Coordinates of C-alpha atoms in Angstrom, one line a residue:
Chain A
M1 CA 0.0 0.0 0.0
M2 CA 2.8 2.4 1.1
D3 CA 4.7 1.4 -2.1
N4 CA 1.7 2.2 -4.3
N5 CA 1.2 5.6 -2.7
Q6 CA 4.8 6.4 -3.1
T7 CA 4.7 5.3 -6.8
D8 CA 1.5 7.5 -7.4
Q9 CA 3.2 10.5 -5.8
G10 CA 6.3 9.9 -7.8
L11 CA 4.3 9.7 -11.0
E12 CA 2.3 12.9 -10.1
S13 CA 5.5 14.7 -9.5
E14 CA 7.1 13.5 -12.8
L15 CA 3.9 14.5 -14.7
E16 CA 3.8 17.9 -13.0
N17 CA 7.2 18.6 -14.6
F18 CA 5.6 18.2 -18.0
F19 CA 2.6 20.3 -17.1
M20 CA 4.8 23.0 -15.7
A21 CA 6.9 23.1 -18.8
E22 CA 3.7 23.5 -20.9
R23 CA 2.2 26.2 -18.6
N24 CA 5.4 28.2 -19.0
T25 CA 5.3 28.0 -22.8
A26 CA 2.7 30.5 -24.0
P27 CA 1.8 30.3 -27.7
A28 CA 3.0 33.3 -29.7
L29 CA 0.3 35.9 -29.9
S30 CA 0.6 37.9 -33.2
D31 CA -0.3 41.5 -33.5
M32 CA -2.2 40.5 -36.7
L33 CA -4.6 38.3 -34.7
L34 CA -5.2 41.0 -32.1
A35 CA -5.9 43.5 -34.9
R36 CA -8.4 41.1 -36.5
I37 CA -10.2 40.6 -33.2
I38 CA -10.4 44.3 -32.5
A39 CA -11.6 45.0 -36.0
D40 CA -14.4 42.5 -35.5
A41 CA -15.4 44.3 -32.3
Q42 CA -15.4 47.6 -34.0
S43 CA -17.6 46.4 -36.9
Q44 CA -20.0 44.9 -34.3
L45 CA -20.1 48.3 -32.6
D46 CA -20.8 50.0 -36.0
T47 CA -23.7 47.6 -36.8
V48 CA -25.4 47.6 -33.4
Q49 CA -25.5 51.2 -32.1
P50 CA -27.0 51.5 -28.6
E51 CA -30.4 53.3 -28.5
P52 CA -30.0 57.0 -27.5
P53 CA -31.1 57.7 -23.9
I54 CA -34.7 59.0 -23.6
E55 CA -34.5 62.7 -22.7
E56 CA -36.4 64.0 -19.7
T57 CA -39.1 66.5 -20.9
G58 CA -39.7 69.5 -18.7
F59 CA -43.0 71.2 -17.8
F60 CA -42.9 73.9 -20.4
Q61 CA -41.9 71.5 -23.2
R62 CA -44.9 69.3 -22.3
L63 CA -47.2 72.4 -22.2
L64 CA -45.9 73.5 -25.6
D65 CA -46.4 70.0 -27.0
G66 CA -49.9 70.0 -25.5
I67 CA -51.0 73.1 -27.4
G68 CA -49.6 72.0 -30.7
G69 CA -46.0 73.2 -30.7
W70 CA -44.4 76.4 -31.9
P71 CA -46.8 77.1 -34.8
S72 CA -49.7 77.2 -32.4
M73 CA -47.7 79.3 -30.0
A74 CA -47.1 81.9 -32.8
G75 CA -50.8 82.0 -33.5
L76 CA -51.7 82.5 -29.8
A77 CA -49.1 85.3 -29.5
A78 CA -50.5 87.0 -32.6
A79 CA -54.1 86.8 -31.3
S80 CA -53.0 88.2 -27.9
I81 CA -51.2 91.2 -29.6
V82 CA -54.3 91.9 -31.7
G83 CA -56.5 91.8 -28.6
V84 CA -54.3 94.3 -26.8
W85 CA -54.2 96.5 -29.8
I86 CA -58.0 96.5 -30.2
G87 CA -58.4 97.3 -26.5
Y88 CA -56.0 100.2 -26.7
V89 CA -56.9 101.8 -30.0
Q90 CA -60.7 101.0 -29.9
P91 CA -61.3 101.2 -33.6
P92 CA -64.7 102.8 -34.6
A93 CA -66.0 99.6 -36.2
V94 CA -65.7 97.6 -33.0
E95 CA -67.5 100.2 -30.8
P96 CA -71.2 99.4 -31.5
F97 CA -70.6 95.7 -30.6
A98 CA -68.7 96.6 -27.5
G99 CA -71.4 99.0 -26.5
Y100 CA -74.1 96.4 -26.9
L101 CA -72.2 93.6 -25.1
L102 CA -71.0 95.7 -22.2
S103 CA -74.0 98.1 -21.5
S104 CA -76.1 97.7 -18.4
D105 CA -79.3 97.5 -20.5
A106 CA -78.4 94.1 -21.7
E107 CA -80.8 91.6 -20.1
S108 CA -80.5 87.9 -19.5
Y109 CA -83.2 85.4 -18.4
L110 CA -83.0 82.4 -16.3
Y111 CA -85.7 79.9 -16.5
D112 CA -86.4 76.3 -15.6
V113 CA -86.2 74.1 -18.7
S114 CA -87.6 71.0 -16.8
P115 CA -91.0 71.6 -15.1
A116 CA -91.0 68.0 -13.9
S117 CA -88.2 68.8 -11.5
A118 CA -90.7 71.2 -9.7
I119 CA -92.3 68.1 -8.0
F120 CA -89.4 67.8 -5.7
G121 CA -89.8 71.4 -4.7
V122 CA -93.5 71.2 -3.5
E123 CA -93.7 71.7 0.2
G124 CA -96.2 70.0 2.5
S125 CA -97.5 67.7 -0.1
S126 CA -97.9 64.7 2.2
Chain B
M1 CA -13.3 55.8 -20.6
P2 CA -9.5 55.9 -20.6
F3 CA -7.9 52.5 -21.4
N4 CA -5.8 52.4 -18.3
A5 CA -8.8 52.9 -16.1
L6 CA -10.2 49.6 -17.3
S7 CA -7.4 47.4 -15.8
D8 CA -9.3 46.7 -12.6
V9 CA -12.7 46.3 -14.1
P10 CA -14.0 42.7 -14.1
D11 CA -14.4 41.0 -17.5
E12 CA -18.2 40.9 -17.2
A13 CA -18.5 44.6 -16.5
L14 CA -16.2 45.3 -19.5
L15 CA -18.5 43.3 -21.7
V16 CA -21.4 45.5 -20.6
L17 CA -19.4 48.6 -21.3
F18 CA -18.7 47.2 -24.8
A19 CA -22.4 46.5 -25.3
N20 CA -23.0 50.2 -24.5
G21 CA -20.6 51.3 -27.3
D22 CA -17.3 51.5 -25.5
A23 CA -14.5 50.6 -27.9
A24 CA -11.8 50.8 -25.2
A25 CA -13.6 48.1 -23.3
A26 CA -13.3 45.8 -26.4
Q27 CA -9.6 46.5 -26.6
A28 CA -9.1 45.7 -22.9
L29 CA -11.0 42.5 -23.2
T30 CA -9.1 41.5 -26.4
L31 CA -5.7 42.0 -24.7
R32 CA -6.9 40.2 -21.5
L33 CA -8.7 37.2 -23.0
T34 CA -7.0 36.4 -26.3
P35 CA -3.9 34.8 -24.8
R36 CA -6.0 32.4 -22.8
V37 CA -8.3 31.6 -25.6
L38 CA -5.5 31.1 -28.1
G39 CA -3.5 29.0 -25.6
F40 CA -6.4 26.6 -25.0
A41 CA -7.1 26.3 -28.7
V42 CA -3.5 25.6 -29.5
R43 CA -3.3 22.8 -26.9
L44 CA -6.6 21.3 -28.1
L45 CA -5.8 21.5 -31.8
N46 CA -2.0 21.3 -31.9
D47 CA -2.2 23.6 -34.9
H48 CA -1.3 27.3 -34.4
A49 CA -3.0 28.6 -37.6
E50 CA -6.2 26.8 -36.9
A51 CA -6.1 27.8 -33.2
E52 CA -5.9 31.5 -34.3
D53 CA -9.0 31.1 -36.4
V54 CA -10.8 29.5 -33.4
A55 CA -9.7 32.3 -31.1
Q56 CA -11.0 34.9 -33.6
E57 CA -14.3 33.1 -34.0
A58 CA -14.7 32.7 -30.2
M59 CA -14.1 36.4 -29.6
L60 CA -16.5 37.3 -32.4
R61 CA -19.2 35.3 -30.7
L62 CA -18.4 37.2 -27.5
W63 CA -18.9 40.5 -29.3
K64 CA -22.2 39.3 -30.7
I65 CA -23.6 38.0 -27.4
A66 CA -22.5 41.2 -25.5
P67 CA -25.9 43.0 -25.8
E68 CA -27.7 39.9 -24.3
W69 CA -25.1 39.2 -21.6
R70 CA -26.6 39.1 -18.1
Q71 CA -24.3 39.8 -15.3
N72 CA -24.0 37.2 -12.4
E73 CA -25.2 34.5 -14.8
A74 CA -21.9 32.9 -15.6
K75 CA -18.2 33.7 -15.6
L76 CA -17.1 35.1 -18.9
T77 CA -14.0 32.9 -19.1
T78 CA -16.1 29.8 -18.4
W79 CA -18.4 30.7 -21.3
L80 CA -15.3 31.4 -23.5
Y81 CA -13.6 28.1 -22.6
R82 CA -16.8 26.3 -23.5
V83 CA -17.1 28.1 -26.9
V84 CA -13.5 27.3 -27.7
S85 CA -13.9 23.7 -26.6
N86 CA -16.9 23.2 -28.9
L87 CA -15.3 25.0 -31.9
C88 CA -12.2 22.8 -31.5
T89 CA -14.3 19.6 -31.1
D90 CA -16.0 20.5 -34.4
R91 CA -12.7 21.0 -36.2
L92 CA -11.2 17.8 -34.7
R93 CA -14.2 15.8 -35.9
K94 CA -13.8 17.1 -39.4
K95 CA -10.1 16.2 -39.3
R96 CA -10.7 12.8 -37.9
G97 CA -8.7 10.3 -39.8
V98 CA -5.4 12.0 -39.2
G99 CA -2.9 9.2 -38.7
L100 CA -0.6 9.0 -35.7
D101 CA 2.3 9.6 -38.1
Q102 CA 1.1 13.2 -38.6
I103 CA 1.1 13.9 -34.9
V104 CA 3.9 16.2 -33.7
E105 CA 6.4 14.0 -31.9
P106 CA 9.5 15.0 -30.1
S107 CA 12.4 14.9 -32.4
D108 CA 14.8 12.1 -31.8
D109 CA 17.9 14.3 -31.8
A110 CA 16.6 16.5 -29.0
P111 CA 19.6 17.3 -26.8
G112 CA 19.1 16.1 -23.3
A113 CA 21.8 18.0 -21.4
A114 CA 20.7 21.7 -21.5
A115 CA 17.7 22.6 -19.2
V116 CA 16.1 24.8 -21.9
M117 CA 16.2 22.1 -24.4
Q118 CA 14.8 19.7 -21.9
T119 CA 11.9 22.0 -21.3
K120 CA 11.2 22.2 -25.0
S121 CA 11.3 18.5 -25.4
R122 CA 9.0 18.0 -22.4
V123 CA 6.5 20.4 -24.1
K124 CA 6.8 18.5 -27.4
A125 CA 6.5 15.2 -25.7
L126 CA 3.4 16.3 -23.7
Q127 CA 1.8 17.7 -26.8
G128 CA 2.4 14.4 -28.6
A129 CA 1.1 12.4 -25.7
L130 CA -2.0 14.7 -25.3
E131 CA -2.8 14.0 -29.0
Q132 CA -3.1 10.4 -28.3
L133 CA -5.7 10.8 -25.5
P134 CA -9.4 10.5 -26.2
E135 CA -10.8 14.0 -26.9
R136 CA -12.7 14.4 -23.6
Q137 CA -9.8 13.2 -21.5
K138 CA -7.5 15.6 -23.3
T139 CA -9.8 18.5 -22.7
A140 CA -10.3 17.7 -19.0
V141 CA -6.5 17.3 -18.4
I142 CA -5.7 20.5 -20.2
L143 CA -8.3 22.5 -18.3
R144 CA -7.3 21.0 -14.9
H145 CA -3.5 20.8 -15.1
I146 CA -2.5 23.4 -17.7
E147 CA -5.2 26.1 -17.6
G148 CA -5.4 25.5 -13.8
L149 CA -9.2 25.5 -13.4
K150 CA -11.1 23.9 -10.6
N151 CA -13.3 20.8 -11.2
P152 CA -16.7 22.6 -10.8
E153 CA -15.7 25.1 -13.5
I154 CA -14.5 22.3 -15.8
A155 CA -17.8 20.5 -15.2
Q156 CA -19.6 23.6 -16.4
I157 CA -17.4 24.0 -19.4
M158 CA -17.7 20.4 -20.5
D159 CA -21.4 20.1 -19.4
I160 CA -20.8 17.1 -17.3
G161 CA -20.8 16.3 -13.5
I162 CA -17.9 16.9 -11.2
E163 CA -17.3 13.1 -10.7
A164 CA -17.1 12.7 -14.5
V165 CA -14.4 15.4 -14.6
E166 CA -12.4 13.6 -11.8
S167 CA -12.7 10.3 -13.7
L168 CA -11.6 11.9 -17.0
T169 CA -8.6 13.7 -15.5
A170 CA -7.5 10.5 -13.5
R171 CA -7.7 8.3 -16.6
G172 CA -6.0 11.0 -18.7
K173 CA -3.1 11.3 -16.3
R174 CA -2.7 7.5 -16.1
A175 CA -2.5 7.4 -19.9
L176 CA -0.1 10.3 -20.0
A177 CA 2.2 8.7 -17.4
T178 CA 2.3 5.5 -19.5
L179 CA 3.0 7.5 -22.7
L180 CA 5.5 9.9 -21.3
L181 CA 7.4 8.2 -18.5
G182 CA 8.0 5.1 -20.5
R183 CA 10.0 7.3 -22.8
K184 CA 12.1 9.0 -20.2
D185 CA 15.4 7.4 -21.3
E186 CA 14.6 8.0 -24.9
L187 CA 13.9 11.7 -24.3
G188 CA 17.0 12.0 -22.2
F189 CA 15.3 13.3 -19.0
T190 CA 17.8 13.2 -16.2
D191 CA 16.7 15.8 -13.6
D192 CA 13.1 14.7 -13.0
G193 CA 13.4 14.8 -9.2

């Protein structure tokens, strides 16, 4: 038994000399191979571009998008300027309408369009 | 990211950087992994030119899988060893039929006195003996005793159980001992102690 163990250890140690010699002998690594591998990596990068990060949109950007973007904003600004101009200059053509709409003589009526709802308003019916 | 700053970054993190478009990460991975990939392929194939093709193909597969790589799933080197092993197996199967006379053997006139020459002839003798092992034994012995991997990692690479790895390496070493140590006198090894 002892002899067998010693034989195994001897074989292990002899084989280890061969393995060590092999471990210390690195195969030659050519620059050409490294260049080929890096070129492959680069062409892979060129074909698969990562998706651009999604930009965070701010409050005003979302508001602008909501009303239809810059063209709508231009129309809104133009209408506001015209409104201010009309108010300031008060052109004669506008005056009759303004007088009618803003005078104290203008009347308005409020009436009940649903008479059936009056049932709920009758007091002491029971 | 500057190239020097990548020296401490783990392989798996470098691959994620590459997947995000970092060319410096690809360069760092190439310089770090190619020597191991090439060395393993050379030992399996015993053909430097073919081993270079395998190394390039294995690295190309790495670049392609990068966008789908999930960290913590596997070690990058384990995955690469497995790819290289499979690529070499395919090539060896195509080449099957190569006679023993075509296997690289130590030259008969190898000088035995100088230590350097003895190392060279040991390497040649080992390569010749490895060529005569069955493919699975050869792969297991190379991964365990030359690449220095642990049995659980070898089991993952070869897709077998740990006990099967132990059995393959034990049988491989016995066969190598018979092939190599029976030729000690012929190879002129004198300082084996």
